[in-house]
């Protein structure tokens, strides 16, 4: 048994800690990448556990965990406390890892809202367990990634959601205008542990590392102060979960490749592209049987469908229906984006325009980084105009009454008659947000000077 862990004041400070992650790779272009699948061989297990504990690997793992931040686990220890704790206790922890006596702590169960209105369960490991999982993941991913399918894009180095969407678009352009959209029901919660470990054993032979991986799977879940055992699932929230999910679904990838299908998979989102509805229905039935019988997983019949791609969404995008399909933002993604902007620009928030723009810019910069890749620029232009109207409405509300509004409009250079007419208008803020007076007093350039990004402009323009 391992020694009881103290209630942690945490932190690891390896001397000479690097500022950035040494092995982080720059994102490549959106063109589809091809991966040469290596033959499956067990990893060189004699040195594998030592590689996990190797200094440079640990430094990269710590940097990644610190960068990802995240909530504390069941022990209440925050990520920012981890370096100091590790500096003091790492020799004992390393000894436990190498001897096979390390025991992960239960994960903390939390639920978050899903975009469709449902709830998603997350399992949050302790900061220490996240660090160890990340160190293990880095070593295993280095050995495993080249064996995965070129059609798999999720949670892999040098691969991205944009590349997955581009590959799907290429299939459409090639005449495969029907999609078999498969939704795996609660995939991360229902992975069979025995099947998963059977796949791991094909690649890792070291018993102590296998025991550690099994320990992370069976660590249990704490909810409302009670710890429950876990006999299935790889809870979302731990660094190892994405790699292990790719290992499970690699079985599906190989089967789809064997059948000669054109498909794209990103984590548990899998789209297969065919030429007709009839072909799609046959593929849906046969692949569903394979997933149910071979992988012991469930296909959500309500959310899965055979349909035209423009009627479905994939990773937040959809496609136009023309001969040359273009990437467009999925309607549901636009609805979620507008809901977020409405919250940030609520007229009754009581914050200054500068602060409102600052908070809005943080969200919009990340949103543009992902959805700015769409090929329907008119949508982005319309969103820019809509956001500026929202800001003008908020400012107009803050100016409150007619005399104040008149004075501010005059101070901002609006003519006397136009300022008086606008300040005394019976129309509401939304109508007046397009008025000449407010467009002059609160121009696009003003919002830009406060840091508001333009969605329709290139990020580095």
XYZ file of C-alpha atoms in Angstrom:
461
model
C 0.000 0.000 0.000
C 1.169 3.485 -0.701
C 1.813 5.957 2.071
C -1.084 8.199 2.950
C -0.845 11.467 1.068
C -0.765 14.638 3.190
C -3.496 17.259 2.665
C -1.654 18.953 -0.036
C -0.182 22.416 -0.144
C 1.035 21.674 -3.615
C 3.615 22.493 -6.104
C 6.442 21.051 -8.331
C 9.307 23.228 -9.209
C 11.892 21.404 -11.210
C 14.855 23.719 -11.327
C 15.329 25.549 -14.578
C 11.692 25.053 -15.598
C 11.151 26.078 -19.189
C 8.721 28.828 -20.054
C 7.041 26.977 -22.928
C 6.290 23.384 -23.790
C 9.236 21.939 -25.668
C 7.280 19.500 -27.767
C 4.331 21.718 -28.654
C 3.886 21.760 -32.410
C 2.482 24.537 -34.549
C -0.868 23.898 -36.160
C -0.534 23.029 -39.795
C -2.734 24.054 -42.712
C -6.273 22.863 -43.174
C -5.384 20.323 -45.851
C -5.942 16.742 -44.806
C -2.896 15.015 -43.403
C -1.954 11.444 -44.157
C -0.509 9.257 -41.438
C 1.432 6.136 -42.225
C 0.015 3.482 -39.984
C 2.805 1.580 -38.294
C 2.357 -2.041 -37.433
C 0.989 -2.587 -33.948
C 3.802 -3.686 -31.677
C 3.926 -3.612 -27.904
C 5.796 -0.540 -26.734
C 9.342 -1.083 -25.487
C 7.994 -1.688 -22.026
C 11.337 -2.275 -20.354
C 11.969 1.457 -20.414
C 8.427 2.770 -20.754
C 7.792 3.459 -17.078
C 11.188 5.160 -16.770
C 10.342 7.339 -19.781
C 7.148 8.457 -18.038
C 9.255 9.633 -15.077
C 11.989 11.147 -17.222
C 12.736 14.780 -16.367
C 11.905 16.436 -19.693
C 8.677 14.475 -20.031
C 7.622 15.565 -16.532
C 8.439 19.209 -17.247
C 6.259 19.157 -20.355
C 3.475 17.418 -18.447
C 3.548 20.016 -15.681
C 3.509 22.886 -18.166
C 0.512 21.389 -19.971
C -1.453 20.831 -16.761
C -0.704 24.372 -15.576
C -1.745 25.807 -18.931
C -5.011 23.850 -18.950
C -5.805 25.030 -15.403
C -9.080 23.389 -14.381
C -10.865 22.849 -11.079
C -9.500 21.089 -8.036
C -10.166 17.400 -7.474
C -11.483 15.600 -4.397
C -8.502 16.747 -2.299
C -9.238 20.429 -2.960
C -5.746 21.071 -4.321
C -5.498 23.670 -7.070
C -3.210 23.406 -10.080
C -1.264 26.497 -9.009
C -0.334 24.666 -5.786
C 1.054 21.645 -7.599
C 4.676 22.699 -8.268
C 5.602 23.311 -4.615
C 4.057 20.016 -3.500
C 5.862 18.054 -6.182
C 9.182 19.650 -5.297
C 8.830 18.235 -1.798
C 7.110 14.902 -2.456
C 8.186 13.857 -5.941
C 10.871 11.319 -4.844
C 8.256 9.330 -2.900
C 5.698 9.574 -5.701
C 8.274 8.492 -8.288
C 9.177 5.502 -6.158
C 5.504 4.520 -5.964
C 5.125 4.822 -9.748
C 8.195 2.706 -10.478
C 7.302 0.058 -7.883
C 3.657 -0.168 -8.952
C 2.235 0.954 -5.582
C 0.821 4.324 -6.698
C -2.963 4.499 -6.293
C -4.949 7.257 -8.042
C -7.588 9.067 -6.022
C -11.290 9.093 -7.004
C -12.388 11.713 -9.531
C -14.786 14.474 -8.577
C -18.031 14.228 -10.520
C -19.514 17.480 -11.849
C -22.119 18.180 -14.499
C -22.000 20.912 -17.112
C -24.610 22.113 -19.566
C -24.447 20.810 -23.131
C -25.222 23.053 -26.118
C -28.393 21.052 -26.830
C -29.729 21.731 -23.339
C -28.736 18.416 -21.774
C -26.147 17.748 -19.115
C -22.681 16.213 -19.495
C -20.903 14.483 -16.639
C -17.237 15.302 -16.134
C -14.808 13.454 -13.907
C -12.150 15.781 -12.503
C -9.023 13.978 -11.235
C -6.842 15.569 -8.584
C -4.159 17.935 -9.838
C -1.509 15.322 -9.017
C -3.322 12.589 -10.938
C -3.810 14.935 -13.893
C -0.073 15.558 -13.910
C 0.732 11.831 -13.873
C -1.909 11.078 -16.508
C -0.434 13.765 -18.750
C 3.074 12.316 -18.336
C 1.796 8.846 -19.254
C -0.221 10.199 -22.177
C 2.783 11.949 -23.719
C 4.824 8.765 -23.809
C 1.999 6.531 -25.040
C 0.787 9.003 -27.654
C 4.273 9.268 -29.100
C 4.276 5.489 -29.656
C 0.616 5.028 -30.607
C -0.275 7.993 -32.770
C 1.356 6.735 -35.961
C -0.782 3.576 -35.753
C -4.089 5.473 -35.777
C -6.176 6.041 -38.891
C -5.615 8.990 -41.191
C -9.393 9.542 -40.923
C -9.136 10.250 -37.170
C -8.589 13.910 -36.240
C -9.555 14.361 -32.587
C -6.991 14.900 -29.800
C -3.996 14.141 -31.986
C -0.806 16.138 -32.596
C -0.813 18.273 -35.753
C -4.486 17.494 -36.396
C -7.491 19.710 -35.859
C -11.236 20.075 -36.206
C -10.655 22.373 -39.193
C -8.824 19.582 -40.999
C -11.668 17.169 -40.260
C -14.228 19.615 -41.684
C -12.060 20.182 -44.764
C -11.823 16.425 -45.366
C -15.623 16.155 -45.130
C -15.957 19.038 -47.587
C -13.648 17.250 -50.020
C -15.874 14.173 -49.944
C -18.895 16.321 -50.756
C -17.066 17.956 -53.646
C -16.245 14.457 -54.906
C -19.923 13.604 -55.278
C -20.621 11.915 -51.940
C -23.625 14.072 -51.088
C -25.258 11.988 -48.363
C -23.930 11.657 -44.830
C -24.384 8.877 -42.291
C -24.149 10.915 -39.104
C -23.458 8.590 -36.157
C -23.959 9.732 -32.574
C -22.558 7.432 -29.896
C -24.721 7.674 -26.816
C -22.734 8.703 -23.725
C -19.608 7.253 -25.287
C -17.131 8.402 -22.631
C -19.334 6.994 -19.879
C -19.826 3.556 -21.451
C -16.444 2.358 -22.671
C -15.987 -1.258 -21.583
C -12.906 -1.436 -19.356
C -12.034 -5.048 -20.209
C -12.192 -4.398 -23.935
C -10.173 -1.215 -23.529
C -7.468 -2.912 -21.487
C -7.409 -5.732 -24.022
C -6.494 -3.150 -26.653
C -3.871 -1.613 -24.351
C -2.256 -4.989 -23.690
C -1.604 -5.343 -27.430
C 0.636 -2.267 -27.190
C 1.974 -2.243 -23.617
C 3.340 -5.319 -21.838
C 4.733 -3.826 -18.638
C 2.508 -5.062 -15.826
C 3.066 -2.096 -13.535
C 2.136 0.425 -16.212
C -0.924 -1.655 -17.097
C -1.867 -1.681 -13.409
C -1.511 2.108 -13.285
C -3.772 2.543 -16.324
C -6.323 0.178 -14.817
C -6.068 2.134 -11.563
C -6.996 5.369 -13.325
C -10.008 3.658 -14.925
C -11.175 2.111 -11.638
C -10.343 5.020 -9.321
C -14.012 5.601 -8.536
C -16.181 8.699 -8.572
C -16.972 10.996 -5.670
C -20.352 12.717 -5.762
C -22.048 14.391 -2.782
C -19.337 13.094 -0.470
C -19.738 9.422 -1.441
C -17.296 7.378 -3.520
C -18.814 4.971 -6.042
C -16.846 2.335 -7.965
C -16.437 2.673 -11.739
C -16.572 -0.448 -13.902
C -16.993 1.284 -17.271
C -16.245 4.583 -18.953
C -13.290 6.953 -19.328
C -14.623 10.101 -17.624
C -14.115 13.288 -19.582
C -11.820 15.610 -17.672
C -8.631 13.547 -17.426
C -5.717 13.878 -19.879
C -5.682 10.138 -20.626
C -9.342 9.919 -21.631
C -8.940 11.316 -25.196
C -6.046 8.966 -26.012
C -7.863 5.930 -24.652
C -11.030 6.885 -26.543
C -9.038 7.024 -29.777
C -7.671 3.567 -28.992
C -11.196 2.170 -28.559
C -12.570 3.810 -31.688
C -9.549 2.798 -33.755
C -11.370 -0.543 -34.042
C -14.219 1.282 -35.781
C -11.801 3.188 -38.010
C -10.130 -0.023 -39.155
C -13.477 -1.619 -39.940
C -14.654 1.383 -41.958
C -11.353 1.398 -43.842
C -11.678 -2.332 -44.534
C -15.103 -1.676 -46.056
C -13.704 1.123 -48.209
C -15.857 3.898 -46.719
C -15.123 7.596 -46.966
C -15.413 8.884 -43.440
C -14.166 11.426 -40.926
C -13.996 10.903 -37.178
C -13.277 13.472 -34.499
C -13.440 11.809 -31.062
C -16.921 10.263 -30.909
C -18.283 12.309 -33.848
C -18.207 10.080 -36.932
C -19.566 10.982 -40.382
C -19.571 8.550 -43.309
C -20.166 9.959 -46.809
C -22.009 8.005 -49.494
C -23.645 8.688 -52.880
C -27.299 7.885 -52.139
C -29.880 7.664 -49.383
C -30.274 3.922 -49.953
C -26.535 3.365 -49.536
C -26.597 5.516 -46.403
C -29.402 3.484 -44.866
C -27.537 0.229 -45.527
C -24.351 1.662 -44.018
C -26.216 3.006 -41.000
C -27.739 -0.402 -40.268
C -24.528 -2.412 -40.722
C -22.243 -0.001 -38.849
C -24.736 0.268 -35.999
C -24.672 -3.523 -35.663
C -20.867 -3.471 -35.599
C -20.736 -0.765 -32.922
C -23.309 -2.566 -30.775
C -21.907 -6.077 -31.045
C -18.164 -5.468 -31.356
C -17.600 -2.297 -29.335
C -20.492 -2.833 -26.895
C -21.543 0.794 -27.381
C -24.916 2.321 -28.209
C -25.796 4.425 -31.234
C -28.279 7.153 -30.336
C -31.060 6.543 -32.860
C -32.662 9.926 -32.166
C -29.539 11.986 -32.874
C -28.142 9.805 -35.666
C -29.442 10.160 -39.224
C -28.903 9.632 -42.930
C -29.344 13.067 -44.472
C -28.015 15.724 -46.776
C -24.942 17.358 -45.190
C -26.481 20.839 -45.295
C -29.170 19.553 -42.921
C -26.633 18.292 -40.368
C -23.801 19.843 -38.393
C -20.256 18.585 -37.912
C -17.957 20.146 -35.320
C -19.994 23.358 -35.360
C -19.999 23.669 -39.148
C -22.401 22.746 -41.904
C -22.208 23.038 -45.690
C -24.080 24.847 -48.426
C -26.148 22.751 -50.798
C -24.672 23.923 -54.115
C -22.443 22.028 -56.537
C -19.378 23.516 -54.889
C -20.179 23.062 -51.179
C -18.893 25.767 -48.877
C -18.286 25.661 -45.155
C -20.850 27.600 -43.191
C -21.478 28.041 -39.502
C -24.132 25.612 -38.284
C -27.375 27.340 -37.243
C -27.174 25.987 -33.688
C -23.646 27.374 -33.323
C -24.925 30.808 -34.369
C -27.775 30.587 -31.862
C -25.312 29.784 -29.051
C -22.985 32.578 -30.100
C -25.783 35.167 -30.166
C -27.037 34.030 -26.769
C -23.567 34.590 -25.314
C -23.236 38.023 -26.903
C -26.684 39.012 -25.603
C -25.589 38.146 -22.064
C -22.390 40.166 -22.405
C -24.155 43.211 -23.902
C -27.228 43.197 -21.696
C -28.455 46.789 -21.328
C -28.991 46.466 -17.571
C -25.499 45.145 -16.755
C -24.309 48.439 -15.327
C -20.744 48.209 -16.641
C -18.867 50.737 -18.743
C -18.627 50.447 -22.510
C -14.887 49.845 -22.166
C -15.368 46.916 -19.809
C -18.194 45.489 -21.902
C -16.023 45.569 -25.016
C -13.103 44.031 -23.132
C -15.189 41.039 -22.024
C -16.769 40.750 -25.442
C -13.371 40.838 -27.162
C -12.115 37.899 -25.100
C -15.007 35.749 -26.243
C -15.102 36.954 -29.856
C -11.375 36.469 -30.404
C -11.641 32.784 -29.535
C -14.880 32.398 -31.492
C -13.358 34.010 -34.581
C -10.289 31.810 -34.261
C -12.525 28.805 -34.802
C -15.469 29.940 -36.919
C -13.625 32.607 -38.903
C -12.657 29.717 -41.186
C -16.178 29.638 -42.661
C -16.704 30.432 -46.358
C -19.806 32.590 -45.967
C -18.326 36.018 -45.136
C -21.700 37.746 -45.370
C -22.696 35.940 -42.160
C -19.673 37.362 -40.338
C -20.349 40.840 -41.718
C -23.930 40.620 -40.474
C -22.729 39.550 -37.040
C -20.358 42.528 -36.871
C -23.223 44.890 -37.591
C -25.497 43.145 -35.095
C -22.892 43.287 -32.298
C -22.305 47.005 -32.860
C -26.039 47.617 -32.678
C -26.139 45.723 -29.388
C -23.378 47.955 -28.004
C -25.121 51.141 -29.156
C -28.298 49.971 -27.454
C -26.422 49.390 -24.203
C -24.795 52.839 -24.325
C -28.074 54.554 -25.214
C -29.659 52.916 -22.191
C -26.800 54.142 -19.984
C -27.338 57.717 -21.139
C -30.814 57.387 -19.633
C -32.919 60.518 -20.244
C -33.383 63.053 -23.016
C -31.296 65.966 -21.673
C -28.342 63.691 -20.928
C -28.631 62.009 -24.338
C -28.819 65.355 -26.111
C -25.754 66.647 -24.278
C -23.658 63.559 -25.048
C -24.673 63.539 -28.703
C -23.707 67.204 -29.038
C -20.402 66.566 -27.271
C -19.684 63.798 -29.780
C -20.185 66.121 -32.730
C -23.798 65.486 -33.698
C -25.608 68.564 -35.027
C -28.082 70.422 -32.797
C -31.266 69.536 -34.657
C -30.347 65.890 -35.240
C -29.281 65.480 -31.602
C -32.539 66.998 -30.368
C -34.621 64.888 -32.710
C -32.855 61.667 -31.667
C -32.843 62.430 -27.933
C -36.583 63.107 -28.012
C -37.483 60.179 -30.245
C -40.241 57.850 -29.034
C -38.474 54.879 -30.642
C -36.617 52.304 -28.583
C -32.859 51.631 -28.437
C -32.867 48.907 -31.108
C -34.538 51.160 -33.662
C -32.276 54.086 -32.820
C -29.116 51.953 -32.978
C -29.241 52.432 -36.770
C -30.005 56.145 -36.628
C -27.562 58.627 -38.202
C -26.941 60.285 -34.835
C -25.877 57.124 -32.997
C -23.920 55.833 -35.993
C -21.955 59.114 -35.946
C -21.579 59.330 -32.149
C -20.690 55.645 -31.715
C -18.951 54.677 -34.973
C -17.298 51.400 -35.857
C -13.889 53.025 -35.381
C -14.716 53.802 -31.746
C -15.455 50.169 -30.942
C -12.276 49.158 -32.750
C -10.221 51.605 -30.696
C -11.603 49.965 -27.544
C -10.417 46.551 -28.759
C -13.523 45.054 -30.347
C -12.389 42.503 -32.977
C -14.005 42.416 -36.401
C -15.334 38.935 -37.214
C -15.379 39.638 -40.926
C -11.744 40.770 -41.025
C -8.755 38.483 -41.229
C -7.225 37.919 -37.750
C -3.901 39.448 -38.824
C -5.329 42.034 -41.189
